[in-house]
Amino acid sequence: MKKIGDILIESGKVSERDIERAMLAQREMGERIGQVLVKLGLVSELDMTQALSQQLGIPLLLAADYPEEPIDVPEVSPDFLFSNHVVPVARSETEITFAATVPQDPFLIKALGMAMNRPVKVVFGLETDIAKALEARAGGGGEEEDDEFGDRFSGQSDDEFIEHLKDLASEAPVIRLVNQIIHRAVDMLASDIHIEPFDDGLQLRYRVDGVLQDQPDPPAANLAPAVASRIKLLSGMNIAERRLPQDGRIMIRVKGHELDLRVSTIPTVHGESIVMRVLDRESIRLSLPDMGFSADTLARYQTLLARPHGVLLVTGPTGSGKTTTLYASLASLDSERLKIITVEDPVEYQLQGVNQIQVQAQIELTFARALRSILRQDPDIIMIGEMRDTETAQIGVQSALTGHLVLSTLHTNTAAGAITRLEDMGVERYLITSSVNGVLAQRLVRTLCSSCKEEVELSDVAIRQHNLGRFLPEGQRTVYQATGCSVCGHTGYIGRTAIHELFPLDDDMHQVIMKGADATTLHNTARRQGMITLYEDGLRKVVRGETSIEEVMRVTQDQSADEDLANIKPSRTAEALTQATA
């Protein structure tokens, strides 16, 4: 008989290192290896039960296979069913079938056979499914359980409350609930998990393709302290501190995926609000051609990336894929011949052949302090996770002037805005023109679901209003729009791609910058020199059928509004504004 660990490794659910960790924990916990793996969050209850079913040759029944009405078995007491986690699921004239969490237990099989006085068959069932079936047999009980959690905290001192939270966070129902929340994020391909306490209960939301989606079955309100404590324990936070924001990290393997969860908690009037950023190490694409670049933009960006020194900036709001683009840029470079060092907060993905430094503010290892030491490490390329302050920006510019290629990110809305942002941070304009090679602005737009997207023919007014004429091939008047189906969760979109705006700094642009031009003037100058804006790059993807006009408008509405008005004739301004408002 194969070992359960070997079965899980062969199916890709865990690694050999996970099994070794579980075996070490098993010595302390004194439980079966399967229970330890589930409690540590290395595998889901379903994965473990399926592996046991394969190992023992015992069938597995899921909730969908259970009868709608409970099967009456007066021969077996309800206490026996509850204490042994077993429930009847099928009955015939010759045999009765039970689902149990431990169907291989000979005592259980013998006891049921003696009680029923007929042949019995015991199959695998999930603990959660069996618990719901037993509650249904007892006429509910869910509310009583919630009240029990609430009563546990009444009349306790702070120290007793904290100890009780630790105990409660280690109990099976809470562990199972937190695991289910994380597993659902993997199933939905979510990038963030939001657990928010309110006066009327907990709100559970997942950010999928950049849009938040509510979950109709959030955890009970009384479970909020236990859920928060479980997550804080996993992420190495101080479980006793509930008044201050905290940050942590959870490394976990779920359904064969190596997940890195960046956890943030913040106190609110109703409890601690928790957000977990889900980083799937296996889903990241570290290839520039796969990042959604248009061919001409990619060629110009790679030219800037090939320069031996200078600053190359990527701008955009939080969650726009800036760091991923920088990782893909570094992955495209020859790390064997070049010394590459990064300073990040936090290090999101580990790159082969790249020296990555994690910022740690608690020991005063800041961006600026790390950069000062990096220059003595003889690097060729430096990646700064973010230019947050004056000192970091100035050191980055000085590094570029001394022969290094510096890659970094900035939080600005447009590529041209990065120039004025650097000036606001104290970098002189002559240093900007001497060091900055270019700025890449980026946004993420959702891609249309190939199963349900449908063609729509554009009118002359729509083509003129959205400035699509210059991108539509001759004779083409149709684009695609989202509809929604079961494949995409009725959203009309699956996945995301990037749109870009590349702002190179050439000699003409240097002269404009030195004259003290603001961001708007710089943007308009770059457009006259042929720069494709974020909105226009989005329109090119609309014409190719990758996304919809509505999605591009949603992401770039500030630019699209300006460009729409710039292309409207004076006599039609009122009509066009009315259409845009409608």
Coordinates of C-alpha atoms in Angstrom, one line a residue:
M1 CA 0.0 0.0 0.0
K2 CA 1.4 3.4 -1.0
K3 CA 2.0 5.9 1.8
I4 CA -0.4 8.8 1.9
G5 CA 2.5 11.3 1.5
D6 CA 3.7 9.6 -1.7
I7 CA 0.1 9.8 -3.2
L8 CA -0.1 13.5 -2.4
I9 CA 3.3 14.2 -3.8
E10 CA 2.5 12.3 -7.0
S11 CA -0.7 14.3 -7.5
G12 CA 1.1 17.6 -7.0
K13 CA -0.7 18.6 -3.9
V14 CA 2.3 18.8 -1.6
S15 CA 6.1 18.7 -1.9
E16 CA 8.6 16.5 -0.1
R17 CA 9.5 19.4 2.1
D18 CA 5.8 19.8 3.1
I19 CA 5.7 16.1 4.2
E20 CA 8.9 16.6 6.2
R21 CA 7.4 19.7 8.0
A22 CA 4.2 17.8 8.7
M23 CA 6.1 14.8 10.2
L24 CA 8.0 17.1 12.5
A25 CA 4.7 18.7 13.6
Q26 CA 3.2 15.3 14.0
R27 CA 5.6 14.4 16.8
E28 CA 4.3 17.3 18.8
M29 CA 0.6 17.1 17.9
G30 CA 0.4 13.3 18.2
E31 CA -2.2 13.0 15.4
R32 CA -2.4 11.2 12.1
I33 CA -0.3 12.7 9.3
G34 CA -3.4 13.5 7.3
Q35 CA -4.9 15.5 10.1
V36 CA -1.6 17.4 10.6
L37 CA -1.4 18.2 6.9
V38 CA -4.9 19.7 6.9
K39 CA -4.4 21.6 10.2
L40 CA -1.2 23.1 8.8
G41 CA -3.1 24.2 5.7
L42 CA -0.8 22.3 3.4
V43 CA -3.7 20.4 1.8
S44 CA -7.5 20.9 1.8
E45 CA -9.8 18.4 3.5
L46 CA -11.1 17.3 0.1
D47 CA -7.6 16.7 -1.3
M48 CA -6.7 14.6 1.8
T49 CA -9.9 12.6 1.7
Q50 CA -9.5 11.9 -2.0
A51 CA -5.9 10.6 -1.4
L52 CA -7.1 8.4 1.5
S53 CA -9.9 7.1 -0.8
Q54 CA -7.3 6.2 -3.4
Q55 CA -5.0 4.6 -0.8
L56 CA -7.6 2.4 0.9
G57 CA -9.9 1.8 -2.1
I58 CA -12.9 3.2 -0.2
P59 CA -15.3 5.4 -2.2
L60 CA -15.8 9.1 -1.4
L61 CA -19.2 10.6 -1.3
L62 CA -19.6 14.4 -1.5
A63 CA -22.5 16.5 -0.3
A64 CA -24.2 16.4 -3.7
D65 CA -24.5 12.6 -3.3
Y66 CA -26.3 12.8 0.1
P67 CA -30.1 12.3 0.2
E68 CA -32.2 15.4 0.4
E69 CA -34.2 14.0 3.3
P70 CA -32.4 12.4 6.3
I71 CA -32.5 8.6 6.4
D72 CA -34.1 7.3 9.6
V73 CA -32.0 4.8 11.6
P74 CA -33.7 4.3 15.0
E75 CA -31.3 1.4 15.7
V76 CA -28.4 3.9 16.1
S77 CA -28.5 6.7 18.7
P78 CA -27.9 10.3 17.6
D79 CA -25.1 10.6 20.2
F80 CA -23.2 7.7 18.5
L81 CA -23.5 9.4 15.1
F82 CA -22.3 12.7 16.4
S83 CA -19.4 11.4 18.5
N84 CA -18.1 9.2 15.6
H85 CA -18.8 11.6 12.8
V86 CA -20.9 9.2 10.8
V87 CA -24.2 9.7 9.0
P88 CA -26.5 7.3 7.0
V89 CA -26.6 8.2 3.3
A90 CA -28.3 5.3 1.5
R91 CA -30.6 2.4 2.5
S92 CA -31.8 -0.6 0.6
E93 CA -33.6 -3.8 1.6
T94 CA -30.2 -5.6 2.0
E95 CA -27.7 -3.0 3.0
I96 CA -27.4 0.4 4.5
T97 CA -24.5 2.8 3.6
F98 CA -22.9 5.3 6.1
A99 CA -20.5 8.2 5.4
A100 CA -17.8 8.6 8.0
T101 CA -14.6 10.6 8.4
V102 CA -12.7 7.4 9.4
P103 CA -14.5 4.6 7.5
Q104 CA -11.5 2.2 7.9
D105 CA -12.1 2.1 11.7
P106 CA -12.9 -1.6 12.5
F107 CA -14.7 -0.6 15.7
L108 CA -17.0 1.7 13.8
I109 CA -17.9 -1.0 11.2
K110 CA -18.5 -3.7 13.8
A111 CA -20.6 -1.4 16.1
L112 CA -22.8 -0.3 13.2
G113 CA -23.2 -3.9 12.0
M114 CA -24.3 -5.1 15.4
A115 CA -26.7 -2.2 15.9
M116 CA -28.4 -2.6 12.4
N117 CA -28.2 -6.4 12.5
R118 CA -27.6 -6.4 8.8
P119 CA -24.7 -5.7 6.4
V120 CA -23.4 -2.1 6.5
K121 CA -21.1 -0.3 4.1
V122 CA -19.0 2.6 5.3
V123 CA -17.6 5.1 2.8
F124 CA -15.6 8.3 3.1
G125 CA -17.3 11.6 3.7
L126 CA -15.9 15.1 4.3
E127 CA -16.1 16.3 7.9
T128 CA -17.9 19.5 6.8
D129 CA -20.5 17.6 4.8
I130 CA -21.1 15.1 7.6
A131 CA -21.4 17.9 10.2
K132 CA -24.1 19.7 8.0
A133 CA -26.0 16.4 7.5
L134 CA -26.0 15.7 11.2
E135 CA -27.2 19.3 12.0
A136 CA -30.0 18.8 9.5
R137 CA -31.0 15.6 11.3
A138 CA -31.0 17.4 14.6
G139 CA -33.1 20.2 13.1
G140 CA -30.3 22.9 12.7
G141 CA -28.1 24.0 15.6
G142 CA -26.0 26.5 13.6
E143 CA -27.3 29.5 15.6
E144 CA -26.6 27.7 18.9
E145 CA -23.0 27.2 17.8
D146 CA -22.6 30.9 17.0
D147 CA -24.1 31.8 20.4
E148 CA -21.6 29.4 22.0
F149 CA -18.7 31.3 20.3
G150 CA -20.1 34.5 21.5
D151 CA -20.7 33.3 25.1
R152 CA -17.1 32.2 25.4
F153 CA -15.8 35.8 25.5
S154 CA -18.3 37.2 28.0
G155 CA -17.0 38.4 31.3
Q156 CA -13.3 37.7 30.6
S157 CA -10.3 39.9 31.4
D158 CA -7.9 40.9 28.6
D159 CA -5.4 38.2 29.4
E160 CA -8.0 35.5 29.6
F161 CA -9.5 36.8 26.3
I162 CA -6.2 36.6 24.5
E163 CA -5.5 33.1 25.8
H164 CA -9.0 32.1 24.8
L165 CA -8.4 33.5 21.3
K166 CA -5.3 31.4 20.9
D167 CA -7.2 28.3 21.9
L168 CA -10.1 29.1 19.7
A169 CA -7.9 29.9 16.7
S170 CA -6.4 26.4 17.0
E171 CA -9.8 24.6 17.0
A172 CA -10.9 22.6 14.0
P173 CA -13.9 24.8 13.0
V174 CA -11.9 28.0 12.8
I175 CA -8.9 26.3 11.0
R176 CA -11.3 24.8 8.5
L177 CA -13.1 28.1 7.9
V178 CA -9.8 30.0 7.3
N179 CA -8.6 27.2 5.0
Q180 CA -11.9 27.4 3.0
I181 CA -11.5 31.2 2.6
I182 CA -8.0 30.8 1.2
H183 CA -9.0 27.8 -1.0
R184 CA -11.9 29.7 -2.5
A185 CA -9.5 32.5 -3.5
V186 CA -7.4 29.9 -5.4
D187 CA -10.5 28.6 -7.1
M188 CA -11.7 32.1 -8.1
L189 CA -8.2 33.2 -9.2
A190 CA -8.5 36.1 -6.8
S191 CA -5.7 38.6 -6.2
D192 CA -7.0 39.8 -2.8
I193 CA -9.2 38.6 0.1
H194 CA -11.1 41.2 2.1
I195 CA -12.5 40.2 5.5
E196 CA -14.3 43.2 7.0
P197 CA -16.3 43.4 10.2
F198 CA -19.5 45.5 10.3
D199 CA -22.3 46.0 12.8
D200 CA -24.5 43.5 11.1
G201 CA -21.8 40.8 10.5
L202 CA -18.7 40.0 8.6
Q203 CA -18.3 40.9 4.9
L204 CA -16.2 38.6 2.8
R205 CA -15.1 39.9 -0.6
Y206 CA -12.6 38.7 -3.2
R207 CA -10.9 40.9 -5.9
V208 CA -11.1 39.0 -9.2
D209 CA -9.5 40.7 -12.2
G210 CA -9.4 43.9 -10.4
V211 CA -13.0 44.0 -9.4
L212 CA -14.4 43.2 -5.9
Q213 CA -17.0 40.4 -5.7
D214 CA -19.2 39.8 -2.6
Q215 CA -19.6 36.3 -1.2
P216 CA -23.2 35.4 -0.2
D217 CA -22.1 33.2 2.7
P218 CA -19.7 35.1 4.9
P219 CA -18.6 33.7 8.3
A220 CA -20.8 34.4 11.3
A221 CA -20.2 37.7 13.0
N222 CA -19.3 36.0 16.3
L223 CA -16.5 34.2 14.6
A224 CA -14.7 37.5 13.6
P225 CA -12.3 37.5 16.6
A226 CA -11.4 33.8 16.1
V227 CA -10.9 34.3 12.3
A228 CA -8.7 37.3 12.9
S229 CA -6.7 35.5 15.5
R230 CA -6.1 32.5 13.3
I231 CA -4.9 34.6 10.4
K232 CA -2.6 36.7 12.8
L233 CA -1.1 33.5 14.2
L234 CA -0.4 32.1 10.7
S235 CA 1.2 35.4 9.6
G236 CA 3.4 35.8 12.7
M237 CA 1.6 38.9 14.0
N238 CA 1.1 39.9 17.7
I239 CA -2.3 38.4 18.5
A240 CA -2.6 40.5 21.6
E241 CA -2.3 43.8 19.7
R242 CA -5.8 44.8 18.4
R243 CA -5.4 48.6 18.5
L244 CA -2.7 49.1 15.9
P245 CA -2.3 48.2 12.2
Q246 CA 0.0 45.1 11.6
D247 CA 1.6 43.5 8.6
G248 CA 2.5 39.8 8.2
R249 CA 3.1 37.1 5.7
I250 CA 1.8 33.5 5.2
M251 CA 3.6 30.9 3.1
I252 CA 1.2 28.1 2.3
R253 CA 0.6 25.4 -0.3
V254 CA -2.9 25.1 -1.5
K255 CA -4.1 22.6 -4.2
G256 CA -0.7 22.3 -5.6
H257 CA 0.0 26.1 -5.6
E258 CA 2.8 27.7 -3.7
L259 CA 1.0 30.8 -2.2
D260 CA 2.5 33.8 -0.6
L261 CA -0.1 35.8 1.3
R262 CA 0.7 39.3 2.3
V263 CA -1.5 40.1 5.3
S264 CA -2.6 43.5 6.5
T265 CA -4.8 44.2 9.5
I266 CA -6.2 47.6 10.6
P267 CA -8.5 48.3 13.6
T268 CA -12.0 49.6 12.8
V269 CA -14.9 50.5 15.1
H270 CA -16.4 47.0 14.7
G271 CA -13.1 44.9 14.9
E272 CA -10.1 44.2 12.8
S273 CA -10.4 44.5 9.0
I274 CA -8.1 42.1 7.2
V275 CA -6.8 42.1 3.6
M276 CA -4.7 39.3 2.2
R277 CA -2.9 39.8 -1.1
V278 CA -2.6 36.5 -2.8
L279 CA 0.6 35.9 -4.7
D280 CA 0.7 32.7 -6.7
R281 CA 4.3 31.9 -7.5
E282 CA 3.3 29.5 -10.3
S283 CA 1.0 31.9 -12.1
I284 CA 3.4 34.8 -12.5
R285 CA 4.6 35.4 -16.1
L286 CA 8.2 36.6 -16.3
S287 CA 8.3 37.2 -20.0
L288 CA 8.1 40.7 -21.5
P289 CA 6.3 39.5 -24.7
D290 CA 3.6 38.0 -22.4
M291 CA 3.0 41.2 -20.5
G292 CA 0.5 42.6 -23.0
F293 CA 2.9 45.0 -24.8
S294 CA 2.0 46.2 -28.2
A295 CA 4.8 45.4 -30.7
D296 CA 6.0 49.0 -31.2
T297 CA 5.9 49.8 -27.5
L298 CA 7.8 46.6 -26.6
A299 CA 10.6 47.3 -29.1
R300 CA 11.1 50.9 -27.7
Y301 CA 11.0 49.7 -24.1
Q302 CA 13.6 47.0 -24.8
T303 CA 15.8 49.6 -26.4
L304 CA 15.6 51.7 -23.2
L305 CA 16.2 48.5 -21.1
A306 CA 19.4 47.7 -23.1
R307 CA 21.1 51.0 -22.2
P308 CA 24.1 50.5 -19.8
H309 CA 23.0 53.3 -17.4
G310 CA 20.2 55.6 -16.5
V311 CA 16.9 55.5 -14.7
L312 CA 13.9 53.6 -16.2
L313 CA 10.6 54.2 -14.3
V314 CA 7.3 52.3 -14.3
T315 CA 4.3 54.2 -13.0
G316 CA 0.7 53.5 -12.1
P317 CA -1.6 53.0 -9.2
T318 CA -1.5 50.2 -6.7
G319 CA -2.3 46.8 -8.3
S320 CA -1.5 47.9 -11.8
G321 CA 1.3 45.3 -12.3
K322 CA 4.3 47.6 -12.0
T323 CA 6.4 45.2 -10.0
T324 CA 5.5 42.3 -12.3
T325 CA 6.7 44.3 -15.3
L326 CA 10.0 45.1 -13.5
Y327 CA 10.4 41.4 -12.6
A328 CA 9.8 40.5 -16.3
S329 CA 12.4 43.1 -17.3
L330 CA 15.0 41.7 -14.9
A331 CA 14.3 38.2 -16.1
S332 CA 15.0 39.3 -19.7
L333 CA 18.5 40.4 -18.7
D334 CA 21.5 38.2 -18.6
S335 CA 21.9 37.6 -14.8
E336 CA 25.0 35.4 -15.4
R337 CA 27.0 38.3 -16.9
L338 CA 25.4 41.1 -14.9
K339 CA 25.3 41.8 -11.2
I340 CA 21.7 42.5 -10.4
I341 CA 20.6 43.7 -6.9
T342 CA 17.0 44.6 -5.9
V343 CA 15.7 46.4 -2.8
E344 CA 12.0 45.6 -2.2
D345 CA 9.3 45.9 0.4
P346 CA 8.4 43.1 0.3
V347 CA 10.2 40.7 -1.9
E348 CA 7.2 39.3 -3.9
Y349 CA 8.9 36.7 -6.1
Q350 CA 12.4 35.2 -5.9
L351 CA 14.4 35.5 -9.1
Q352 CA 17.2 33.1 -10.2
G353 CA 20.6 34.8 -10.1
V354 CA 19.3 38.0 -8.6
N355 CA 20.4 39.4 -5.2
Q356 CA 17.2 40.5 -3.5
I357 CA 17.1 42.6 -0.3
Q358 CA 14.0 42.8 1.9
V359 CA 13.4 46.2 3.5
Q360 CA 12.9 45.9 7.3
A361 CA 11.9 49.2 8.8
Q362 CA 12.0 47.8 12.4
I363 CA 15.8 47.5 12.2
E364 CA 16.1 50.7 10.1
L365 CA 17.0 48.8 6.9
T366 CA 15.2 51.3 4.6
F367 CA 15.4 51.8 0.9
A368 CA 18.0 54.6 1.3
R369 CA 20.2 52.8 3.7
A370 CA 20.2 49.6 1.6
L371 CA 21.0 51.6 -1.6
R372 CA 24.0 53.3 0.1
S373 CA 25.4 49.8 0.8
I374 CA 24.5 48.4 -2.6
L375 CA 26.8 50.8 -4.4
R376 CA 29.8 49.1 -2.7
Q377 CA 28.6 45.7 -4.0
D378 CA 29.7 46.6 -7.6
P379 CA 26.2 46.2 -9.2
D380 CA 25.4 46.6 -12.9
I381 CA 21.7 46.9 -12.5
I382 CA 19.7 48.1 -9.4
M383 CA 16.0 47.6 -9.0
I384 CA 14.3 49.8 -6.3
G385 CA 10.8 48.6 -5.4
E386 CA 9.5 52.1 -5.0
M387 CA 10.9 55.6 -4.9
R388 CA 9.0 56.8 -1.8
D389 CA 11.0 59.7 -0.5
T390 CA 13.6 62.3 -1.4
E391 CA 16.6 60.4 -0.2
T392 CA 15.7 57.3 -2.2
A393 CA 15.1 59.3 -5.4
Q394 CA 18.3 61.2 -5.1
I395 CA 20.4 58.1 -4.5
G396 CA 18.7 56.4 -7.4
V397 CA 19.5 59.3 -9.7
Q398 CA 23.1 59.5 -8.5
S399 CA 23.5 55.7 -9.1
A400 CA 22.4 56.2 -12.6
L401 CA 24.8 59.0 -13.2
T402 CA 27.7 56.8 -11.9
G403 CA 27.1 54.1 -14.5
H404 CA 24.3 51.9 -13.2
L405 CA 21.0 51.0 -14.8
V406 CA 18.3 51.8 -12.2
L407 CA 14.8 50.4 -12.5
S408 CA 12.1 51.6 -10.1
T409 CA 8.4 52.4 -9.7
L410 CA 6.5 55.6 -8.9
H411 CA 2.8 56.3 -8.0
T412 CA 1.7 58.8 -10.7
N413 CA -1.3 58.8 -13.1
T414 CA 0.6 59.4 -16.3
A415 CA 4.1 58.8 -17.6
A416 CA 4.8 62.6 -17.9
G417 CA 3.6 63.0 -14.3
A418 CA 6.7 61.1 -13.1
I419 CA 8.9 64.0 -14.1
T420 CA 7.1 66.5 -12.0
R421 CA 6.9 64.0 -9.2
L422 CA 10.7 63.6 -9.1
E423 CA 11.0 67.4 -9.0
D424 CA 8.6 67.5 -6.1
M425 CA 10.8 65.0 -4.3
G426 CA 13.8 67.4 -4.6
V427 CA 15.5 66.1 -7.8
E428 CA 16.8 69.0 -9.9
R429 CA 15.6 69.2 -13.5
Y430 CA 19.1 69.1 -14.9
L431 CA 19.6 65.8 -13.0
I432 CA 16.4 64.4 -14.3
T433 CA 17.3 65.1 -18.0
S434 CA 20.8 63.7 -17.4
S435 CA 19.7 60.4 -15.8
V436 CA 16.1 59.4 -16.7
N437 CA 15.9 57.4 -19.9
G438 CA 12.2 56.9 -20.0
V439 CA 9.0 56.4 -18.1
L440 CA 6.4 53.6 -18.7
A441 CA 2.9 54.1 -17.5
Q442 CA 0.8 51.0 -17.1
R443 CA -2.8 49.8 -16.3
L444 CA -4.5 46.5 -16.3
V445 CA -7.7 45.9 -18.3
R446 CA -9.9 42.8 -18.1
T447 CA -9.8 40.5 -21.2
L448 CA -13.1 39.4 -22.8
C449 CA -14.3 35.9 -22.2
S450 CA -13.8 34.0 -25.5
S451 CA -16.9 31.8 -24.8
C452 CA -19.4 34.6 -24.7
K453 CA -18.1 37.8 -26.2
E454 CA -20.2 39.1 -29.0
E455 CA -19.7 41.4 -32.0
V456 CA -21.3 44.9 -32.0
E457 CA -21.3 47.2 -35.0
L458 CA -20.2 50.8 -34.3
S459 CA -22.0 53.9 -35.6
D460 CA -20.1 56.8 -37.1
V461 CA -20.9 58.8 -34.0
A462 CA -19.4 56.1 -31.7
I463 CA -16.3 55.8 -33.9
R464 CA -15.8 59.5 -33.8
Q465 CA -16.6 59.9 -30.1
H466 CA -14.1 57.3 -29.0
N467 CA -11.5 58.3 -31.6
L468 CA -11.4 54.8 -33.0
G469 CA -11.1 55.7 -36.7
R470 CA -7.3 55.8 -36.7
F471 CA -7.0 52.3 -35.3
L472 CA -9.8 50.5 -37.2
P473 CA -8.5 48.6 -40.3
E474 CA -10.2 49.7 -43.5
G475 CA -13.6 48.1 -43.8
Q476 CA -13.9 47.1 -40.1
R477 CA -16.7 48.6 -38.1
T478 CA -17.2 45.9 -35.5
V479 CA -15.7 45.4 -32.0
Y480 CA -16.6 43.0 -29.2
Q481 CA -18.5 43.5 -26.0
A482 CA -18.9 41.5 -22.8
T483 CA -22.1 39.5 -22.2
G484 CA -21.5 36.9 -19.5
C485 CA -21.8 33.2 -19.1
S486 CA -21.1 30.4 -16.6
V487 CA -17.5 30.1 -17.8
C488 CA -16.6 33.6 -16.7
G489 CA -18.9 33.8 -13.7
H490 CA -21.4 36.0 -15.7
T491 CA -18.9 38.9 -15.8
G492 CA -18.0 38.7 -19.4
Y493 CA -14.3 38.8 -18.7
I494 CA -11.5 36.3 -17.8
G495 CA -8.0 37.4 -16.9
R496 CA -6.3 40.7 -17.5
T497 CA -3.8 42.2 -19.8
A498 CA -1.8 45.4 -19.7
I499 CA -2.0 48.7 -21.6
H500 CA 1.0 51.0 -21.7
E501 CA 2.2 54.5 -22.3
L502 CA 5.9 54.9 -23.0
F503 CA 7.4 58.4 -22.5
P504 CA 11.0 58.5 -23.7
L505 CA 13.2 61.4 -22.8
D506 CA 15.1 62.5 -26.0
D507 CA 16.9 65.8 -26.7
D508 CA 13.7 67.7 -27.6
M509 CA 12.0 66.5 -24.4
H510 CA 15.1 67.6 -22.4
Q511 CA 14.7 71.2 -23.7
V512 CA 11.0 71.2 -22.7
I513 CA 11.7 69.9 -19.2
M514 CA 14.5 72.5 -18.7
K515 CA 12.0 75.3 -19.6
G516 CA 10.0 74.3 -16.5
A517 CA 7.0 72.7 -18.3
D518 CA 4.3 71.1 -16.2
A519 CA 3.0 67.5 -16.6
T520 CA 0.2 68.5 -19.0
T521 CA 2.7 70.4 -21.3
L522 CA 5.1 67.4 -21.2
H523 CA 2.2 65.0 -22.0
N524 CA 1.0 67.1 -24.9
T525 CA 4.6 67.5 -26.3
A526 CA 5.1 63.7 -26.1
R527 CA 1.8 63.1 -28.0
R528 CA 2.8 65.5 -30.7
Q529 CA 6.0 63.4 -31.0
G530 CA 4.0 60.2 -31.5
M531 CA 3.5 58.8 -28.0
I532 CA 0.6 56.3 -27.8
T533 CA -1.4 57.1 -24.6
L534 CA -2.9 54.5 -22.3
Y535 CA -6.3 55.2 -23.7
E536 CA -5.1 54.8 -27.3
D537 CA -3.2 51.6 -26.5
G538 CA -6.5 50.3 -24.9
L539 CA -8.3 51.1 -28.2
R540 CA -5.8 49.1 -30.1
K541 CA -6.7 46.1 -27.9
V542 CA -10.4 46.8 -28.4
V543 CA -10.0 46.7 -32.2
R544 CA -8.1 43.4 -31.9
G545 CA -11.0 41.9 -29.8
E546 CA -9.0 41.5 -26.6
T547 CA -11.1 43.8 -24.4
S548 CA -14.2 46.1 -24.6
I549 CA -14.6 49.9 -25.0
E550 CA -16.4 50.0 -21.6
E551 CA -13.4 48.3 -19.9
V552 CA -10.9 50.7 -21.4
M553 CA -13.1 53.7 -20.4
R554 CA -13.4 52.4 -16.9
V555 CA -9.6 52.1 -16.4
T556 CA -8.6 55.3 -18.3
Q557 CA -11.6 57.5 -17.9
D558 CA -9.5 60.6 -17.0
Q559 CA -7.5 60.4 -20.2
S560 CA -10.4 59.3 -22.4
A561 CA -12.5 62.3 -21.3
D562 CA -9.7 64.7 -22.2
E563 CA -9.1 63.1 -25.6
D564 CA -12.8 62.8 -26.4
L565 CA -13.2 66.5 -25.9
A566 CA -10.1 67.3 -27.9
N567 CA -11.5 65.5 -30.9
I568 CA -15.1 67.1 -30.8
K569 CA -15.9 69.9 -33.2
P570 CA -17.1 73.1 -31.5
S571 CA -20.5 72.9 -33.1
R572 CA -21.2 69.5 -31.7
T573 CA -19.7 70.0 -28.2
A574 CA -23.1 70.2 -26.4
E575 CA -24.4 67.1 -28.2
A576 CA -21.3 65.1 -27.5
L577 CA -21.3 66.0 -23.9
T578 CA -24.9 65.0 -23.6
Q579 CA -24.1 61.6 -25.2
A580 CA -21.1 61.1 -22.9
T581 CA -23.2 61.9 -19.8
A582 CA -25.9 59.5 -20.9

